[in-house]
Short mmCIF file of C-alpha atoms in Angstrom, two decimals:
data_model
loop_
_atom_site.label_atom_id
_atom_site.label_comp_id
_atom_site.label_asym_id
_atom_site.label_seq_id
_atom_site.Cartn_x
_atom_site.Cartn_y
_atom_site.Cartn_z
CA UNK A 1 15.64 -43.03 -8.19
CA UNK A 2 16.12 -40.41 -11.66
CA UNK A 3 12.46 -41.12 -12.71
CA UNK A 4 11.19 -40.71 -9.10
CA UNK A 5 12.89 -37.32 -8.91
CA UNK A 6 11.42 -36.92 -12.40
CA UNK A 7 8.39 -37.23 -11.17
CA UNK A 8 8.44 -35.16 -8.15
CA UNK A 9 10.00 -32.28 -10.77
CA UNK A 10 6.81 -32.68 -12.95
CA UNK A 11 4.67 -32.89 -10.42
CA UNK A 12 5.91 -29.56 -8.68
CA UNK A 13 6.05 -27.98 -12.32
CA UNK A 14 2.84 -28.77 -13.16
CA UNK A 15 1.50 -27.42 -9.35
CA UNK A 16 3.03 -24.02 -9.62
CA UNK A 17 1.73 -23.75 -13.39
CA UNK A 18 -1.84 -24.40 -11.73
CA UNK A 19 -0.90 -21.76 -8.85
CA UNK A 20 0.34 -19.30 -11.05
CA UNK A 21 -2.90 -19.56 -13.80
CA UNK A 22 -5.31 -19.05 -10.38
CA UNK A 23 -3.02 -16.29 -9.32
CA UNK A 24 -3.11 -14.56 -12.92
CA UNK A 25 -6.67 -15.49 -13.86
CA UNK A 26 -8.09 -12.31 -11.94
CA UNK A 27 -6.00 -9.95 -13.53
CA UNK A 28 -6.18 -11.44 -17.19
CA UNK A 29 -10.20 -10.88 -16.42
CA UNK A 30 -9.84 -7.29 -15.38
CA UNK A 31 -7.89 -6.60 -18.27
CA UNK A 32 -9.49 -8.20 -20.91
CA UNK A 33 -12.74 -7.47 -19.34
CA UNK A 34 -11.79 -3.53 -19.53
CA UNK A 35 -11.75 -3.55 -23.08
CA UNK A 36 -15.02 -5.65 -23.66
CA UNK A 37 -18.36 -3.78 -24.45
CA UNK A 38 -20.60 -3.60 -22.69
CA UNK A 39 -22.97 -6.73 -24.62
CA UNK A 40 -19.50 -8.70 -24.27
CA UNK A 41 -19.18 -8.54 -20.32
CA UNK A 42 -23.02 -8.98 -19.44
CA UNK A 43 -23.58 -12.05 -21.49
CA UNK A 44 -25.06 -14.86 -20.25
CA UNK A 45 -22.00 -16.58 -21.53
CA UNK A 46 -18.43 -15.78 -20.94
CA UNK A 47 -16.58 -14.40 -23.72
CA UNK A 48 -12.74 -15.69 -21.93
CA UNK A 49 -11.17 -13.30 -25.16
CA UNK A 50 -12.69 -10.19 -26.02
CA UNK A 51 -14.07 -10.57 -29.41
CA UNK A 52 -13.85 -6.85 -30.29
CA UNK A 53 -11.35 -4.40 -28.35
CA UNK A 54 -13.23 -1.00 -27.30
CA UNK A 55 -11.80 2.01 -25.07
CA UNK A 56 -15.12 3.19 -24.19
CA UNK A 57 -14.78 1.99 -20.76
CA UNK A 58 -11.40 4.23 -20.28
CA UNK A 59 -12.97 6.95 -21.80
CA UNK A 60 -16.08 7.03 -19.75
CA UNK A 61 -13.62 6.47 -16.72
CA UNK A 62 -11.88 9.66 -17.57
CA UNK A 63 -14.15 12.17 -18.80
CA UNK A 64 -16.21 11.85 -15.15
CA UNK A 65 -16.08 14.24 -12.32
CA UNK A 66 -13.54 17.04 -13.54
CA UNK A 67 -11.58 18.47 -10.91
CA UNK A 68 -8.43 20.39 -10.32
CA UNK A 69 -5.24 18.45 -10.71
CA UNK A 70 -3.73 19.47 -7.15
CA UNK A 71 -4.97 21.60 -4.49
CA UNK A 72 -1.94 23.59 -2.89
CA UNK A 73 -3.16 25.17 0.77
CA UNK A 74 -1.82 25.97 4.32
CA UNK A 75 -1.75 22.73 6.87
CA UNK A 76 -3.57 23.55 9.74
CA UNK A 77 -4.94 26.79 8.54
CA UNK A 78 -8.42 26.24 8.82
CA UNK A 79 -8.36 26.79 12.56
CA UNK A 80 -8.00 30.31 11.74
CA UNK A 81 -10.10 30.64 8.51
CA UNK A 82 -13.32 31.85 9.14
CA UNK A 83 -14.99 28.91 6.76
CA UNK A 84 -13.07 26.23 8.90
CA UNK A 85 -11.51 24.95 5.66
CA UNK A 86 -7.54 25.44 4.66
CA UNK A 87 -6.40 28.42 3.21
CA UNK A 88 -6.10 27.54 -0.80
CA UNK A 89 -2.94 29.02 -1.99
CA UNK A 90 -3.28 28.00 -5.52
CA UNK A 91 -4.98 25.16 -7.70
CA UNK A 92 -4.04 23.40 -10.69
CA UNK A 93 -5.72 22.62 -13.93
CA UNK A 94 -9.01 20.78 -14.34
CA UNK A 95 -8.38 17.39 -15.08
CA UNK A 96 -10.82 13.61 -15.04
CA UNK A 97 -11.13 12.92 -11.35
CA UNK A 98 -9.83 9.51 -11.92
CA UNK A 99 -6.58 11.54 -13.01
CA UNK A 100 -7.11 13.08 -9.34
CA UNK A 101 -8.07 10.25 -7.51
CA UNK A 102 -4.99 7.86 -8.89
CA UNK A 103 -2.55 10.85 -8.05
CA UNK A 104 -4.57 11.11 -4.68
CA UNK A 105 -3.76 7.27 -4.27
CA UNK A 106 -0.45 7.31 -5.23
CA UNK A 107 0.69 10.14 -3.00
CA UNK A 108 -1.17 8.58 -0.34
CA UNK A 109 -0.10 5.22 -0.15
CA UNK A 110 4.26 6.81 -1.14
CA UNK A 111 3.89 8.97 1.80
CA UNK A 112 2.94 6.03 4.88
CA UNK A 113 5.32 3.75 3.46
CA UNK A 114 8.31 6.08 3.54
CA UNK A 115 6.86 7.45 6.78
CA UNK A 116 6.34 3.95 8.12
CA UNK A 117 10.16 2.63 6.61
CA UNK A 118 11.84 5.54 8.37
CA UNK A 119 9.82 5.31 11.88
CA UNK A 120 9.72 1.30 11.93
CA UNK A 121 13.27 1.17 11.42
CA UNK A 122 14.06 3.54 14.09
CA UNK A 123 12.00 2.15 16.38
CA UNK A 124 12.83 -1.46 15.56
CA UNK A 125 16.53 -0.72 16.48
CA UNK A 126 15.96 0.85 19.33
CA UNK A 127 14.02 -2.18 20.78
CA UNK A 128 16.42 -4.35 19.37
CA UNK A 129 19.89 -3.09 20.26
CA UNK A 130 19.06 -0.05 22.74
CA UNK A 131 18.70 -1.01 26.55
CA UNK A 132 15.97 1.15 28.53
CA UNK A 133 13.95 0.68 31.20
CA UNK A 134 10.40 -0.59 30.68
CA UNK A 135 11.48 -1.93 26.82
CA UNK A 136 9.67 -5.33 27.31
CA UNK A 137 6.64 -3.79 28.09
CA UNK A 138 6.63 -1.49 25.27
CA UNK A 139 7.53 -4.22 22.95
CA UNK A 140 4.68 -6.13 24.53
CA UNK A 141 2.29 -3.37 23.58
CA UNK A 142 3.21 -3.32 20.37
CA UNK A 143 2.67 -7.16 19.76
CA UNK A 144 -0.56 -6.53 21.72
CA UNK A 145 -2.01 -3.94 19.28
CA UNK A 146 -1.26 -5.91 16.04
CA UNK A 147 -3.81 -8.25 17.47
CA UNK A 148 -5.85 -5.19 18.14
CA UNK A 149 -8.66 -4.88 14.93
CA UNK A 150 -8.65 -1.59 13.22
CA UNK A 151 -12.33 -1.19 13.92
CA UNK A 152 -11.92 -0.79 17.51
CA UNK A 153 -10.26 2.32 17.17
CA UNK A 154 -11.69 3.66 14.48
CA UNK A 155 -14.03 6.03 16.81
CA UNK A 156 -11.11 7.35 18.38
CA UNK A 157 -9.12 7.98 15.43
CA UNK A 158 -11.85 10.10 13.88
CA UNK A 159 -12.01 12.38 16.75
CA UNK A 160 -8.24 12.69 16.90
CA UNK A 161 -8.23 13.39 13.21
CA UNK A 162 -11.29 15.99 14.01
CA UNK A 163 -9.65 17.72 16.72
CA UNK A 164 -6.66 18.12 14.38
CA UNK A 165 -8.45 19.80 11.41
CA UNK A 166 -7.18 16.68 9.48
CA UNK A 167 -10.45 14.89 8.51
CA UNK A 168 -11.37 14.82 5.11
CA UNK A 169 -7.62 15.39 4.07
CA UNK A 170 -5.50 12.65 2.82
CA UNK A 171 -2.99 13.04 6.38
CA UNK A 172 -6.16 11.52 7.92
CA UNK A 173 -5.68 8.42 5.99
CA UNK A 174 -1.72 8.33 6.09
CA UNK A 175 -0.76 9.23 10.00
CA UNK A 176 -2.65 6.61 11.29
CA UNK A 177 -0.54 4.07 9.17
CA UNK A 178 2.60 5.69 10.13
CA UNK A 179 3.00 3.72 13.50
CA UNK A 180 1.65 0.16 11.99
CA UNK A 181 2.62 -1.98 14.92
CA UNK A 182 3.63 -4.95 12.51
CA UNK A 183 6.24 -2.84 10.95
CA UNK A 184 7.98 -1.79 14.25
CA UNK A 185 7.66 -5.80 14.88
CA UNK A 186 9.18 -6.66 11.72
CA UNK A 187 12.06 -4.21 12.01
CA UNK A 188 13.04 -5.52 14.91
CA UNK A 189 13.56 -8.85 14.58
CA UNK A 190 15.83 -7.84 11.55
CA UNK A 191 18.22 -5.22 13.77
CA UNK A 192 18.07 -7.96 16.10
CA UNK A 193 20.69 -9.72 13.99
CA UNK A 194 22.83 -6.39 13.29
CA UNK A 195 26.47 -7.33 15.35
CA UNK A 196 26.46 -5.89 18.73
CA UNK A 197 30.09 -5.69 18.25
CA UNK A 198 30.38 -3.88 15.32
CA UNK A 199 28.44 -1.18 16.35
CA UNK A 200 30.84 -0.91 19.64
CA UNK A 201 33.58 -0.70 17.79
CA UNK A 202 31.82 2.59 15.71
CA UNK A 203 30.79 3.94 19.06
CA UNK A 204 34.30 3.49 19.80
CA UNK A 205 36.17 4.97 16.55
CA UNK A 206 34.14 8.24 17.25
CA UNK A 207 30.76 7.56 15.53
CA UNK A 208 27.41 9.46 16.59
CA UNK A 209 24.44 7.43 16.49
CA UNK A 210 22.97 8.54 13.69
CA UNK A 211 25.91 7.89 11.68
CA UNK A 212 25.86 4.19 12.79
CA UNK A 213 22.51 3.92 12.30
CA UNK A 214 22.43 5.19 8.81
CA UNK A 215 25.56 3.75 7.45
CA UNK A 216 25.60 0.42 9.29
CA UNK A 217 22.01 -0.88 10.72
CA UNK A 218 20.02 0.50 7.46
CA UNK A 219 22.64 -1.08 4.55
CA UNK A 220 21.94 -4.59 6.74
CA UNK A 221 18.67 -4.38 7.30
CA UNK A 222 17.67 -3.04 3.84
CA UNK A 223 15.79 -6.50 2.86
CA UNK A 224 13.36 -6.08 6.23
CA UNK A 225 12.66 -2.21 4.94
CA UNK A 226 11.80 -3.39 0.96
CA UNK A 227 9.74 -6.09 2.72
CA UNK A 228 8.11 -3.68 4.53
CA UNK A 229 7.48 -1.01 1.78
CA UNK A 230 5.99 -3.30 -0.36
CA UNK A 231 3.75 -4.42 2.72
CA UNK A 232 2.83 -1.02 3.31
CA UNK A 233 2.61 0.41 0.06
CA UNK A 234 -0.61 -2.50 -0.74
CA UNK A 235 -1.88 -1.96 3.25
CA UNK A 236 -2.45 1.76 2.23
CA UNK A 237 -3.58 1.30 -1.38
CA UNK A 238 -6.58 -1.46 -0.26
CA UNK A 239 -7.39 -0.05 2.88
CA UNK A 240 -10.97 1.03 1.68
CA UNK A 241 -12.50 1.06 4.72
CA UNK A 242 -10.36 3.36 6.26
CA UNK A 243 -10.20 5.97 3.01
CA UNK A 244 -14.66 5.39 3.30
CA UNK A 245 -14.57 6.74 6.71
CA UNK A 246 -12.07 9.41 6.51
CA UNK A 247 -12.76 10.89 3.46
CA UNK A 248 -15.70 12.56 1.55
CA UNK A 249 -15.01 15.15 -0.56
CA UNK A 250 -14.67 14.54 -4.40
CA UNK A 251 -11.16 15.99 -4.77
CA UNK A 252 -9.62 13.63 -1.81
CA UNK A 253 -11.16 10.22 -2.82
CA UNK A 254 -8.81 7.72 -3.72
CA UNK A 255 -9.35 5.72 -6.77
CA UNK A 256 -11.02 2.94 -5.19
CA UNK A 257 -13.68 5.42 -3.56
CA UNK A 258 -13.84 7.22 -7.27
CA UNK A 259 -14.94 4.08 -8.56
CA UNK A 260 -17.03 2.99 -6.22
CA UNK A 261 -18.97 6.67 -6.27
CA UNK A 262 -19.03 6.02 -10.49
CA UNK A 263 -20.37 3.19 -10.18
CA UNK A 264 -23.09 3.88 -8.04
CA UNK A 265 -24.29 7.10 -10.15
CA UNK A 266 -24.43 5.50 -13.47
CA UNK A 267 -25.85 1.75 -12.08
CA UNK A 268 -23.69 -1.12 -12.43
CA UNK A 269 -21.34 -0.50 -14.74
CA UNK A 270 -18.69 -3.45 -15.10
CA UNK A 271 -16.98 -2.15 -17.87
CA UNK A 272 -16.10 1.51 -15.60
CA UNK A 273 -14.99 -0.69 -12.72
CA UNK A 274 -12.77 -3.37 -14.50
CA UNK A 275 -10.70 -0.18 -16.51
CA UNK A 276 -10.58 1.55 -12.39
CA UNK A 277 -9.01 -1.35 -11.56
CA UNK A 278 -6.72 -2.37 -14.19
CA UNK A 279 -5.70 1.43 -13.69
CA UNK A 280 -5.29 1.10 -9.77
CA UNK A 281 -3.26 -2.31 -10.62
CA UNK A 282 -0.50 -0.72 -12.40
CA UNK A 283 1.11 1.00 -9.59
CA UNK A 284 1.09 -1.85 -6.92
CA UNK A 285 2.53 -3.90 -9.96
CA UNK A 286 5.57 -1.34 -10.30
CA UNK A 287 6.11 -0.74 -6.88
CA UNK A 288 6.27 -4.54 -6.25
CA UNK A 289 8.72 -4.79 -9.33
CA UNK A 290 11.25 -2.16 -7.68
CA UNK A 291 11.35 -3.56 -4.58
CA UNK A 292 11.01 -7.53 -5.62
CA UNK A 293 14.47 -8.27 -5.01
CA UNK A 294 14.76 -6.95 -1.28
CA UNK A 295 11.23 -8.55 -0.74
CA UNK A 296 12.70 -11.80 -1.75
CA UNK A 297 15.69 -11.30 0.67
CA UNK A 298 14.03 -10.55 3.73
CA UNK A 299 11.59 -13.48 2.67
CA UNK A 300 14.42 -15.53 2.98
CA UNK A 301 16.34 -13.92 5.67
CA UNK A 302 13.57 -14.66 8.06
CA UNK A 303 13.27 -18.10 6.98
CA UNK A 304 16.89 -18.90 8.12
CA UNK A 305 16.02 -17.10 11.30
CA UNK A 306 12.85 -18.90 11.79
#
Protein backbone atom coordinates (compact mmCIF):
# COMPACT_ATOMS: atom_id res chain seq x y z
CA UNK A 1 0.00 0.00 0.00
CA UNK A 2 3.24 2.73 1.07
CA UNK A 3 4.95 2.06 -2.33
CA UNK A 4 1.61 2.35 -4.23
CA UNK A 5 1.01 5.73 -2.61
CA UNK A 6 4.70 6.24 -3.43
CA UNK A 7 4.05 5.89 -6.64
CA UNK A 8 1.00 7.86 -7.14
CA UNK A 9 3.20 10.82 -5.16
CA UNK A 10 5.93 10.49 -7.90
CA UNK A 11 3.83 10.20 -10.46
CA UNK A 12 1.79 13.47 -9.57
CA UNK A 13 5.29 15.17 -8.79
CA UNK A 14 6.72 14.40 -11.79
CA UNK A 15 3.17 15.63 -13.80
CA UNK A 16 3.05 19.04 -12.27
CA UNK A 17 6.98 19.43 -12.88
CA UNK A 18 6.02 18.72 -16.68
CA UNK A 19 2.92 21.27 -16.29
CA UNK A 20 4.79 23.80 -14.70
CA UNK A 21 8.08 23.63 -17.39
CA UNK A 22 5.13 24.02 -20.37
CA UNK A 23 3.60 26.75 -18.33
CA UNK A 24 7.10 28.59 -17.79
CA UNK A 25 8.69 27.70 -21.11
CA UNK A 26 6.95 30.81 -22.87
CA UNK A 27 8.07 33.22 -20.55
CA UNK A 28 11.74 31.85 -20.06
CA UNK A 29 11.69 32.39 -24.15
CA UNK A 30 10.49 35.94 -24.01
CA UNK A 31 12.96 36.72 -21.58
CA UNK A 32 15.89 35.21 -22.67
CA UNK A 33 14.91 35.89 -26.15
CA UNK A 34 14.80 39.84 -25.21
CA UNK A 35 18.28 39.93 -24.53
CA UNK A 36 19.51 37.84 -27.63
CA UNK A 37 20.82 39.74 -30.79
CA UNK A 38 19.48 39.86 -33.31
CA UNK A 39 21.90 36.80 -35.27
CA UNK A 40 21.01 34.82 -31.91
CA UNK A 41 17.06 34.85 -32.30
CA UNK A 42 16.89 34.38 -36.24
CA UNK A 43 19.11 31.37 -36.40
CA UNK A 44 18.25 28.52 -38.06
CA UNK A 45 19.01 26.85 -34.81
CA UNK A 46 17.77 27.63 -31.41
CA UNK A 47 20.12 29.10 -29.10
CA UNK A 48 17.72 27.75 -25.63
CA UNK A 49 20.54 30.26 -23.52
CA UNK A 50 21.55 33.39 -24.89
CA UNK A 51 25.15 33.12 -25.63
CA UNK A 52 25.85 36.87 -25.29
CA UNK A 53 23.42 39.25 -23.19
CA UNK A 54 22.61 42.61 -25.25
CA UNK A 55 20.07 45.55 -24.26
CA UNK A 56 19.75 46.70 -27.69
CA UNK A 57 16.36 45.39 -27.96
CA UNK A 58 15.21 47.61 -24.74
CA UNK A 59 16.90 50.38 -26.03
CA UNK A 60 15.45 50.39 -29.46
CA UNK A 61 12.04 49.73 -27.58
CA UNK A 62 12.47 52.95 -25.74
CA UNK A 63 14.00 55.50 -27.77
CA UNK A 64 10.79 55.06 -30.44
CA UNK A 65 7.91 57.35 -30.84
CA UNK A 66 8.56 60.19 -28.14
CA UNK A 67 5.58 61.54 -26.69
CA UNK A 68 4.37 63.44 -23.71
CA UNK A 69 4.25 61.51 -20.49
CA UNK A 70 0.44 62.42 -19.64
CA UNK A 71 -2.02 64.46 -21.36
CA UNK A 72 -4.20 66.39 -18.68
CA UNK A 73 -7.63 67.86 -20.55
CA UNK A 74 -11.39 68.54 -19.87
CA UNK A 75 -13.81 65.22 -20.24
CA UNK A 76 -16.33 65.94 -22.54
CA UNK A 77 -15.01 69.22 -23.70
CA UNK A 78 -14.64 68.66 -27.17
CA UNK A 79 -18.35 69.09 -27.78
CA UNK A 80 -17.72 72.63 -27.30
CA UNK A 81 -14.18 73.06 -28.79
CA UNK A 82 -14.25 74.25 -32.08
CA UNK A 83 -11.53 71.39 -33.28
CA UNK A 84 -13.89 68.64 -31.76
CA UNK A 85 -10.94 67.47 -29.63
CA UNK A 86 -10.68 68.00 -25.56
CA UNK A 87 -9.56 71.02 -24.19
CA UNK A 88 -5.64 70.28 -23.17
CA UNK A 89 -5.08 71.79 -19.86
CA UNK A 90 -1.52 70.90 -19.55
CA UNK A 91 1.02 68.13 -20.82
CA UNK A 92 3.85 66.47 -19.34
CA UNK A 93 7.36 65.79 -20.41
CA UNK A 94 8.42 63.96 -23.56
CA UNK A 95 9.13 60.60 -22.79
CA UNK A 96 9.65 56.81 -25.17
CA UNK A 97 6.11 56.01 -26.13
CA UNK A 98 6.54 52.61 -24.73
CA UNK A 99 6.97 54.69 -21.35
CA UNK A 100 3.40 56.10 -22.54
CA UNK A 101 1.87 53.21 -23.80
CA UNK A 102 2.75 50.87 -20.50
CA UNK A 103 1.39 53.84 -18.27
CA UNK A 104 -1.57 53.98 -20.86
CA UNK A 105 -1.99 50.14 -20.12
CA UNK A 106 -1.65 50.21 -16.68
CA UNK A 107 -4.14 52.96 -15.99
CA UNK A 108 -6.37 51.32 -18.28
CA UNK A 109 -6.64 47.95 -17.24
CA UNK A 110 -6.50 49.57 -12.78
CA UNK A 111 -9.39 51.63 -13.69
CA UNK A 112 -12.15 48.60 -15.15
CA UNK A 113 -11.11 46.36 -12.54
CA UNK A 114 -11.80 48.69 -9.63
CA UNK A 115 -14.77 49.95 -11.65
CA UNK A 116 -15.89 46.41 -12.38
CA UNK A 117 -15.04 45.15 -8.34
CA UNK A 118 -17.16 48.00 -7.02
CA UNK A 119 -20.25 47.65 -9.64
CA UNK A 120 -20.15 43.65 -9.72
CA UNK A 121 -20.28 43.53 -6.14
CA UNK A 122 -23.13 45.81 -5.85
CA UNK A 123 -24.96 44.35 -8.27
CA UNK A 124 -24.19 40.77 -7.29
CA UNK A 125 -25.78 41.48 -3.82
CA UNK A 126 -28.53 42.96 -4.90
CA UNK A 127 -29.51 39.88 -7.05
CA UNK A 128 -28.49 37.75 -4.42
CA UNK A 129 -30.02 38.99 -1.18
CA UNK A 130 -32.41 41.94 -2.46
CA UNK A 131 -36.06 40.86 -3.49
CA UNK A 132 -37.59 42.95 -6.54
CA UNK A 133 -39.84 42.39 -9.01
CA UNK A 134 -38.64 41.14 -12.39
CA UNK A 135 -35.00 39.92 -10.63
CA UNK A 136 -35.05 36.51 -12.48
CA UNK A 137 -35.33 38.02 -15.61
CA UNK A 138 -32.62 40.42 -15.13
CA UNK A 139 -30.41 37.76 -13.81
CA UNK A 140 -31.40 35.80 -16.88
CA UNK A 141 -30.13 38.59 -19.08
CA UNK A 142 -27.14 38.74 -17.60
CA UNK A 143 -26.32 34.92 -18.00
CA UNK A 144 -27.68 35.49 -21.53
CA UNK A 145 -25.10 38.15 -22.54
CA UNK A 146 -21.99 36.29 -21.21
CA UNK A 147 -22.86 33.91 -23.96
CA UNK A 148 -23.26 36.95 -26.11
CA UNK A 149 -19.61 37.36 -28.30
CA UNK A 150 -18.03 40.70 -28.00
CA UNK A 151 -18.08 41.08 -31.75
CA UNK A 152 -21.69 41.36 -32.00
CA UNK A 153 -21.75 44.47 -30.32
CA UNK A 154 -18.89 45.90 -31.25
CA UNK A 155 -20.85 48.20 -33.99
CA UNK A 156 -22.95 49.47 -31.40
CA UNK A 157 -20.43 50.19 -28.93
CA UNK A 158 -18.48 52.36 -31.35
CA UNK A 159 -21.35 54.54 -32.03
CA UNK A 160 -22.18 54.85 -28.35
CA UNK A 161 -18.57 55.68 -27.68
CA UNK A 162 -18.90 58.24 -30.86
CA UNK A 163 -21.92 59.89 -29.74
CA UNK A 164 -20.16 60.36 -26.39
CA UNK A 165 -16.98 62.14 -27.62
CA UNK A 166 -15.20 59.08 -26.01
CA UNK A 167 -13.60 57.32 -29.03
CA UNK A 168 -10.09 57.36 -29.33
CA UNK A 169 -9.76 57.97 -25.46
CA UNK A 170 -8.83 55.28 -23.13
CA UNK A 171 -12.79 55.55 -21.30
CA UNK A 172 -13.69 53.98 -24.69
CA UNK A 173 -11.78 50.94 -23.85
CA UNK A 174 -12.58 50.85 -19.97
CA UNK A 175 -16.63 51.62 -19.74
CA UNK A 176 -17.48 48.97 -21.81
CA UNK A 177 -15.69 46.49 -19.34
CA UNK A 178 -17.25 48.08 -16.43
CA UNK A 179 -20.57 46.00 -16.63
CA UNK A 180 -18.73 42.49 -17.67
CA UNK A 181 -21.71 40.26 -17.22
CA UNK A 182 -19.43 37.37 -15.78
CA UNK A 183 -18.43 39.53 -12.94
CA UNK A 184 -22.02 40.48 -11.83
CA UNK A 185 -22.45 36.44 -12.23
CA UNK A 186 -19.59 35.69 -10.16
CA UNK A 187 -20.47 38.14 -7.39
CA UNK A 188 -23.45 36.73 -6.94
CA UNK A 189 -23.12 33.41 -6.35
CA UNK A 190 -20.58 34.52 -3.58
CA UNK A 191 -23.27 37.07 -1.65
CA UNK A 192 -25.45 34.25 -2.19
CA UNK A 193 -23.79 32.56 0.77
CA UNK A 194 -23.59 35.92 2.98
CA UNK A 195 -26.24 34.92 6.21
CA UNK A 196 -29.60 36.25 5.58
CA UNK A 197 -29.80 36.46 9.24
CA UNK A 198 -27.02 38.37 10.03
CA UNK A 199 -27.77 41.03 7.92
CA UNK A 200 -31.44 41.19 9.69
CA UNK A 201 -30.13 41.47 12.72
CA UNK A 202 -27.87 44.82 11.33
CA UNK A 203 -31.03 46.06 9.72
CA UNK A 204 -32.37 45.59 13.04
CA UNK A 205 -29.55 47.17 15.45
CA UNK A 206 -29.99 50.41 13.30
CA UNK A 207 -27.67 49.80 10.29
CA UNK A 208 -28.16 51.66 6.80
CA UNK A 209 -27.47 49.63 3.90
CA UNK A 210 -24.49 50.83 2.95
CA UNK A 211 -23.02 50.25 6.21
CA UNK A 212 -23.99 46.52 5.98
CA UNK A 213 -22.89 46.26 2.78
CA UNK A 214 -19.49 47.64 3.32
CA UNK A 215 -18.66 46.25 6.66
CA UNK A 216 -20.37 42.86 6.39
CA UNK A 217 -21.09 41.51 2.60
CA UNK A 218 -17.58 42.99 1.22
CA UNK A 219 -15.14 41.52 4.33
CA UNK A 220 -17.05 37.93 3.27
CA UNK A 221 -17.02 38.13 -0.04
CA UNK A 222 -13.48 39.58 -0.42
CA UNK A 223 -12.07 36.15 -2.07
CA UNK A 224 -14.96 36.45 -5.07
CA UNK A 225 -13.69 40.37 -5.55
CA UNK A 226 -9.59 39.32 -5.67
CA UNK A 227 -10.86 36.55 -8.00
CA UNK A 228 -12.42 38.91 -9.95
CA UNK A 229 -9.70 41.67 -10.09
CA UNK A 230 -7.25 39.45 -11.16
CA UNK A 231 -9.83 38.22 -13.91
CA UNK A 232 -10.36 41.61 -14.93
CA UNK A 233 -7.17 43.13 -14.58
CA UNK A 234 -5.72 40.25 -17.58
CA UNK A 235 -9.43 40.66 -19.56
CA UNK A 236 -8.44 44.41 -19.96
CA UNK A 237 -4.67 44.07 -20.42
CA UNK A 238 -5.15 41.27 -23.55
CA UNK A 239 -8.15 42.58 -24.92
CA UNK A 240 -6.35 43.70 -28.24
CA UNK A 241 -9.06 43.62 -30.29
CA UNK A 242 -11.04 45.88 -28.47
CA UNK A 243 -7.95 48.59 -27.74
CA UNK A 244 -7.43 48.00 -32.18
CA UNK A 245 -10.83 49.24 -32.71
CA UNK A 246 -11.17 51.91 -30.23
CA UNK A 247 -8.10 53.49 -30.38
CA UNK A 248 -5.75 55.22 -32.94
CA UNK A 249 -3.88 57.88 -31.90
CA UNK A 250 -0.14 57.39 -30.87
CA UNK A 251 -0.46 58.86 -27.36
CA UNK A 252 -3.57 56.40 -26.36
CA UNK A 253 -2.19 53.02 -27.67
CA UNK A 254 -1.65 50.56 -25.18
CA UNK A 255 1.51 48.66 -25.16
CA UNK A 256 0.34 45.83 -27.06
CA UNK A 257 -0.85 48.25 -29.99
CA UNK A 258 2.77 50.17 -29.50
CA UNK A 259 4.33 47.08 -30.32
CA UNK A 260 2.44 45.91 -32.80
CA UNK A 261 2.72 49.59 -34.71
CA UNK A 262 6.90 49.08 -34.01
CA UNK A 263 6.92 46.23 -35.37
CA UNK A 264 5.29 46.86 -38.44
CA UNK A 265 7.47 50.14 -39.26
CA UNK A 266 10.81 48.66 -38.79
CA UNK A 267 9.82 44.86 -40.41
CA UNK A 268 9.87 42.00 -38.21
CA UNK A 269 11.70 42.70 -35.48
CA UNK A 270 11.67 39.76 -32.79
CA UNK A 271 14.05 41.16 -30.62
CA UNK A 272 11.54 44.74 -30.18
CA UNK A 273 8.59 42.45 -29.60
CA UNK A 274 10.02 39.83 -27.08
CA UNK A 275 11.52 43.09 -24.70
CA UNK A 276 7.40 44.68 -25.33
CA UNK A 277 6.39 41.75 -23.91
CA UNK A 278 8.60 40.82 -21.19
CA UNK A 279 7.81 44.60 -20.30
CA UNK A 280 3.89 44.15 -20.60
CA UNK A 281 4.46 40.77 -18.42
CA UNK A 282 5.67 42.41 -15.40
CA UNK A 283 2.57 44.04 -14.33
CA UNK A 284 0.04 41.10 -14.80
CA UNK A 285 2.83 39.15 -12.83
CA UNK A 286 2.53 41.73 -9.80
CA UNK A 287 -0.94 42.21 -9.89
CA UNK A 288 -1.47 38.40 -9.82
CA UNK A 289 1.13 38.25 -6.85
CA UNK A 290 -1.03 40.83 -4.67
CA UNK A 291 -4.05 39.33 -5.13
CA UNK A 292 -2.84 35.40 -5.25
CA UNK A 293 -4.04 34.64 -1.94
CA UNK A 294 -7.80 35.83 -2.34
CA UNK A 295 -7.64 34.21 -5.90
CA UNK A 296 -6.81 31.00 -4.25
CA UNK A 297 -9.75 31.42 -1.75
CA UNK A 298 -12.48 32.07 -3.93
CA UNK A 299 -10.90 29.17 -6.12
CA UNK A 300 -11.65 27.12 -3.38
CA UNK A 301 -14.69 28.64 -1.98
CA UNK A 302 -16.52 27.82 -5.14
CA UNK A 303 -15.29 24.42 -5.21
CA UNK A 304 -17.03 23.58 -1.85
CA UNK A 305 -20.07 25.27 -3.28
CA UNK A 306 -19.93 23.46 -6.48
Amino acid sequence: MHKTKNLYSLLSLFLLILLAFFFLFPLYWIITGSFKTAQSINGTSPDWFPKEWVLLNYQKLFSRQPTALFTLSIPFSGAFSGTGKDIVLMTGPKVPGAVRWLLNTVFMSLSAMILTCVTASMAGYALAKKRFRGRTVLFTLIVCAMALPKQVILIPLIREMSFLKLYNSLLAVIFPTVGWPFGVFLMKQFSEGVPGEMLEASRIDGASEARIFSQIVLPMIKPGIGALAIFTFINSWNDYFMQLIMLSSTENLTISLGIAKLQAENATDFGIIMAGAAVAAIPILIVFLMFQRYFTQGIAMGAVKG
